[in-house]
CSV table of C-alpha atoms in Angstrom, one decimal:
chain,number,residue,atom,x,y,z
A,1,ALA,CA,0.3,-0.5,-0.1
A,2,GLN,CA,1.3,3.1,-0.7
A,3,ARG,CA,1.1,6.5,2.1
A,4,VAL,CA,2.1,10.0,1.4
A,5,THR,CA,3.5,12.1,4.5
A,6,GLN,CA,3.4,15.9,5.0
A,7,PRO,CA,5.1,16.4,8.2
A,8,GLU,CA,3.6,19.9,8.5
A,9,LYS,CA,-0.2,21.3,8.9
A,10,LEU,CA,1.0,24.8,9.0
A,11,LEU,CA,4.2,26.1,7.6
A,12,SER,CA,4.6,30.4,8.0
A,13,VAL,CA,7.3,32.3,6.3
A,14,PHE,CA,7.8,36.3,5.5
A,15,LYS,CA,7.6,37.6,1.8
A,16,GLY,CA,11.1,37.0,0.5
A,17,ALA,CA,12.5,34.2,2.1
A,18,PRO,CA,12.9,30.3,1.1
A,19,VAL,CA,10.1,28.1,1.5
A,20,GLU,CA,10.4,24.1,2.0
A,21,LEU,CA,7.2,22.2,2.3
A,22,LYS,CA,7.9,18.5,2.7
A,23,CYS,CA,7.1,15.3,1.1
A,24,ASN,CA,7.7,11.5,2.0
A,25,TYR,CA,6.1,8.5,0.4
A,26,SER,CA,6.3,4.9,1.0
A,27,TYR,CA,6.0,2.6,-1.9
A,28,SER,CA,7.6,-0.5,-3.3
A,29,GLY,CA,6.7,0.5,-6.7
A,30,SER,CA,7.6,3.2,-9.1
A,31,PRO,CA,5.6,5.9,-8.4
A,32,GLU,CA,5.1,9.4,-10.0
A,33,LEU,CA,5.2,12.2,-7.7
A,34,PHE,CA,2.7,15.7,-8.2
A,35,TRP,CA,1.8,18.3,-5.8
A,36,TYR,CA,-1.1,20.5,-6.0
A,37,VAL,CA,-2.3,23.4,-4.6
A,38,GLN,CA,-6.1,24.9,-3.3
A,39,TYR,CA,-6.1,29.0,-2.9
A,40,SER,CA,-9.0,29.9,-0.7
A,41,ARG,CA,-12.2,28.0,-1.5
A,42,GLN,CA,-11.4,26.8,-5.0
A,43,ARG,CA,-10.4,23.2,-7.0
A,44,LEU,CA,-7.3,21.7,-6.2
A,45,GLN,CA,-5.5,22.4,-9.2
A,46,LEU,CA,-2.0,20.7,-10.8
A,47,LEU,CA,1.2,22.7,-9.5
A,48,LEU,CA,3.9,20.4,-10.6
A,49,ARG,CA,4.4,16.5,-11.3
A,50,HIS,CA,8.1,14.7,-10.6
A,51,ILE,CA,8.4,13.8,-14.8
A,52,SER,CA,8.2,17.5,-16.2
A,53,ARG,CA,10.9,18.7,-14.0
A,54,GLU,CA,9.7,21.9,-14.5
A,55,SER,CA,9.4,25.2,-12.1
A,56,ILE,CA,5.7,26.8,-12.1
A,57,LYS,CA,5.3,30.1,-10.2
A,58,GLY,CA,8.9,30.2,-8.7
A,59,PHE,CA,8.1,26.1,-7.2
A,60,THR,CA,10.9,23.4,-8.4
A,61,ALA,CA,10.4,19.3,-6.3
A,62,ASP,CA,12.7,17.1,-7.2
A,63,LEU,CA,12.2,13.2,-6.4
A,64,ASN,CA,14.2,12.0,-4.2
A,65,LYS,CA,14.0,7.5,-4.3
A,66,GLY,CA,16.5,7.2,-1.5
A,67,GLU,CA,15.0,9.0,1.3
A,68,THR,CA,12.1,8.9,-0.6
A,69,SER,CA,10.8,12.5,-0.6
A,70,PHE,CA,9.6,15.1,-2.8
A,71,HIS,CA,9.8,18.0,-0.9
A,72,LEU,CA,8.4,21.3,-2.8
A,73,LYS,CA,10.8,24.6,-2.5
A,74,LYS,CA,11.1,28.3,-3.6
A,75,PRO,CA,14.0,30.4,-2.6
A,76,PHE,CA,11.4,33.4,-2.3
A,77,ALA,CA,8.0,33.5,-1.2
A,78,GLN,CA,5.4,35.7,-2.5
A,79,GLU,CA,2.3,36.4,-0.7
A,80,GLU,CA,-0.3,35.2,-3.5
A,81,ASP,CA,1.4,31.6,-2.3
A,82,SER,CA,-0.6,31.1,0.8
A,83,ALA,CA,-2.6,27.9,0.1
A,84,MET,CA,-2.8,24.7,0.8
A,85,TYR,CA,-0.5,22.5,-0.4
A,86,TYR,CA,-0.9,18.8,-1.1
A,87,CYS,CA,1.3,16.2,-2.4
A,88,ALA,CA,0.2,13.0,-3.8
A,89,LEU,CA,1.7,9.6,-5.6
A,90,HIS,CA,0.4,7.9,-8.1
A,91,PRO,CA,1.1,4.3,-8.0
A,92,TYR,CA,2.5,2.1,-11.0
A,93,ASN,CA,4.0,-1.4,-10.5
A,94,ALA,CA,7.4,-3.1,-12.2
A,95,GLY,CA,5.8,-3.4,-15.6
A,96,GLY,CA,4.8,0.2,-16.0
A,97,THR,CA,0.8,-0.5,-15.2
A,98,SER,CA,-1.4,1.8,-13.7
A,99,TYR,CA,-2.7,1.3,-10.3
A,100,GLY,CA,-4.7,4.5,-11.2
A,101,LYS,CA,-5.9,5.2,-7.3
A,102,LEU,CA,-4.0,8.8,-6.4
A,103,THR,CA,-3.4,8.9,-2.8
A,104,PHE,CA,-2.5,12.2,-1.1
A,105,GLY,CA,-0.6,13.4,2.2
A,106,GLN,CA,-2.7,15.5,4.6
A,107,GLY,CA,-2.1,18.6,3.1
A,108,THR,CA,0.4,21.8,4.2
A,109,ILE,CA,-1.4,25.3,4.7
A,110,LEU,CA,0.9,27.7,3.7
A,111,THR,CA,1.4,31.8,5.1
A,112,VAL,CA,3.4,34.2,3.6
A,113,HIS,CA,3.5,37.3,6.2
A,114,PRO,CA,3.8,40.4,4.3
B,1,ASP,CA,-13.7,20.7,-22.3
B,2,ALA,CA,-15.1,22.5,-19.4
B,3,GLY,CA,-13.4,20.2,-16.9
B,4,VAL,CA,-14.6,18.5,-14.2
B,5,ILE,CA,-18.3,19.3,-13.2
B,6,GLN,CA,-19.7,19.1,-9.7
B,7,SER,CA,-23.1,19.9,-8.7
B,8,PRO,CA,-24.6,21.6,-6.7
B,9,ARG,CA,-21.8,23.9,-5.4
B,10,HIS,CA,-23.8,24.4,-2.2
B,11,GLU,CA,-26.0,21.8,-0.5
B,12,VAL,CA,-27.9,22.6,3.3
B,13,THR,CA,-30.1,20.1,4.0
B,14,GLU,CA,-32.1,18.4,7.3
B,15,MET,CA,-30.3,15.9,9.2
B,16,GLY,CA,-32.1,12.6,8.1
B,17,GLN,CA,-32.4,13.7,4.3
B,18,GLU,CA,-31.1,12.6,1.6
B,19,VAL,CA,-28.5,13.6,0.0
B,20,THR,CA,-27.2,13.4,-4.1
B,21,LEU,CA,-23.9,14.6,-5.6
B,22,ARG,CA,-23.3,14.9,-9.2
B,23,CYS,CA,-20.3,14.8,-10.9
B,24,LYS,CA,-19.4,14.7,-14.9
B,25,PRO,CA,-16.1,13.8,-15.1
B,26,ILE,CA,-13.4,15.0,-18.3
B,27,SER,CA,-14.5,13.0,-21.8
B,28,GLY,CA,-11.9,10.4,-22.1
B,29,HIS,CA,-10.7,10.1,-18.7
B,30,ASP,CA,-11.0,7.0,-17.5
B,31,TYR,CA,-10.7,7.1,-13.8
B,32,LEU,CA,-12.7,9.4,-11.7
B,33,PHE,CA,-12.3,10.0,-7.1
B,34,TRP,CA,-14.6,11.2,-4.8
B,35,TYR,CA,-13.2,12.6,-2.3
B,36,ARG,CA,-14.5,14.5,0.8
B,37,GLN,CA,-12.4,17.5,2.9
B,38,THR,CA,-12.6,18.4,6.3
B,39,MET,CA,-10.3,20.7,8.6
B,40,MET,CA,-10.2,17.5,10.2
B,41,ARG,CA,-9.4,15.1,8.1
B,42,GLY,CA,-7.6,16.5,4.9
B,43,LEU,CA,-8.5,14.7,1.9
B,44,GLU,CA,-9.6,11.4,2.6
B,45,LEU,CA,-10.3,8.9,-0.6
B,46,LEU,CA,-14.0,7.6,-0.5
B,47,ILE,CA,-14.1,5.9,-3.5
B,48,TYR,CA,-12.3,5.5,-7.1
B,49,PHE,CA,-14.1,3.9,-10.9
B,50,ASN,CA,-11.7,2.7,-14.0
B,51,ASN,CA,-13.9,2.3,-17.0
B,52,ASN,CA,-17.3,2.6,-14.7
B,53,VAL,CA,-15.8,0.3,-12.8
B,54,PRO,CA,-15.9,1.1,-8.6
B,55,ILE,CA,-12.3,-0.5,-7.3
B,56,ASP,CA,-12.0,0.9,-4.1
B,57,ASP,CA,-14.6,1.4,-1.8
B,58,SER,CA,-12.6,0.8,1.2
B,59,GLY,CA,-12.7,4.6,2.3
B,60,MET,CA,-16.9,4.9,2.3
B,61,PRO,CA,-17.5,5.6,5.9
B,62,GLU,CA,-20.6,3.9,6.5
B,63,ASP,CA,-23.6,2.2,4.4
B,64,ARG,CA,-25.2,5.6,4.6
B,65,PHE,CA,-22.7,6.5,1.6
B,66,SER,CA,-22.8,4.7,-2.0
B,67,ALA,CA,-21.6,5.5,-5.2
B,68,LYS,CA,-22.4,4.6,-9.2
B,69,MET,CA,-21.1,5.4,-12.0
B,70,PRO,CA,-23.8,4.5,-14.7
B,71,ASN,CA,-21.9,5.4,-17.5
B,72,ALA,CA,-18.4,7.1,-18.5
B,73,SER,CA,-20.2,10.7,-18.3
B,74,PHE,CA,-21.7,11.1,-14.9
B,75,SER,CA,-21.4,10.1,-11.4
B,76,THR,CA,-23.2,10.1,-8.0
B,77,LEU,CA,-22.6,9.9,-4.6
B,78,LYS,CA,-25.3,9.2,-2.5
B,79,ILE,CA,-25.9,9.8,1.4
B,80,GLN,CA,-28.7,8.5,3.2
B,81,PRO,CA,-29.6,9.5,5.8
B,82,SER,CA,-27.4,12.4,6.1
B,83,GLU,CA,-25.8,13.0,9.7
B,84,PRO,CA,-24.6,16.7,10.8
B,85,ARG,CA,-21.2,15.0,10.7
B,86,ASP,CA,-21.2,14.7,7.1
B,87,SER,CA,-21.1,18.0,6.8
B,88,ALA,CA,-17.6,18.8,4.6
B,89,VAL,CA,-16.6,19.7,1.1
B,90,TYR,CA,-17.4,16.6,-1.7
B,91,PHE,CA,-14.4,17.0,-4.4
B,92,CYS,CA,-14.9,15.0,-7.9
B,93,ALA,CA,-11.5,14.3,-9.9
B,94,SER,CA,-11.3,11.9,-13.1
B,95,SER,CA,-7.8,11.3,-13.9
B,96,PHE,CA,-6.2,10.0,-17.5
B,97,ARG,CA,-3.1,8.6,-17.0
B,98,GLY,CA,-2.4,10.2,-13.2
B,99,LEU,CA,-2.7,13.1,-14.3
B,100,ALA,CA,-6.5,14.1,-12.1
B,101,PHE,CA,-7.9,16.9,-12.4
B,102,PHE,CA,-10.5,18.4,-9.8
B,103,GLY,CA,-14.3,19.3,-9.9
B,104,GLN,CA,-14.8,23.4,-7.8
B,105,GLY,CA,-16.6,20.8,-5.1
B,106,THR,CA,-19.8,20.5,-3.3
B,107,ARG,CA,-19.9,22.1,0.5
B,108,LEU,CA,-22.6,19.5,1.6
B,109,THR,CA,-23.7,21.6,5.2
B,110,VAL,CA,-26.3,18.9,7.6
B,111,VAL,CA,-28.3,21.0,10.2
């Protein structure tokens, strides 16, 4: 069974400070990892997926298979980054077949103060 | 495509009443998920379907909850009878090759 852990429920930083939202996972196969963001009272929307290896809104995330982590980072936080962030895992087996079940962590509420 | 569409956006009902939440997934997506979001528990997976077939309903809290997907373009989540502790935001999501898109959610309040 897969599991996603986001150890911090709340994270507060000041504008311009670096921010790191932690995500650890457990899964015996090859996972695909995602970060979703939910702004106040809106739908969840995809922020990043690890296979894309791109930066969105200044955020990056690197999959570390050794540490089973997929931490989300931004060097200079902005007030508009304040939101709920969810890390999610999509499992694949050794043969590359998707199991389909998308498992989310508990989420981290990021608050960026002016 | 208009994305995943959920209705109603808000629902206020009295305890004991039946509640039906509706979802229209994105055309061509082969997975559909129902999630419940609360402050206490975060985002919980209730049930998911693959090609209209229920795959895992272990997250459905009680027999009062049921979900159907009669065809590829429609799914319902029903609560009967509803209770105040069912108050939450219910999200539907559809996915293809692991990439999921969420609806706007239904905010359910049971009084």
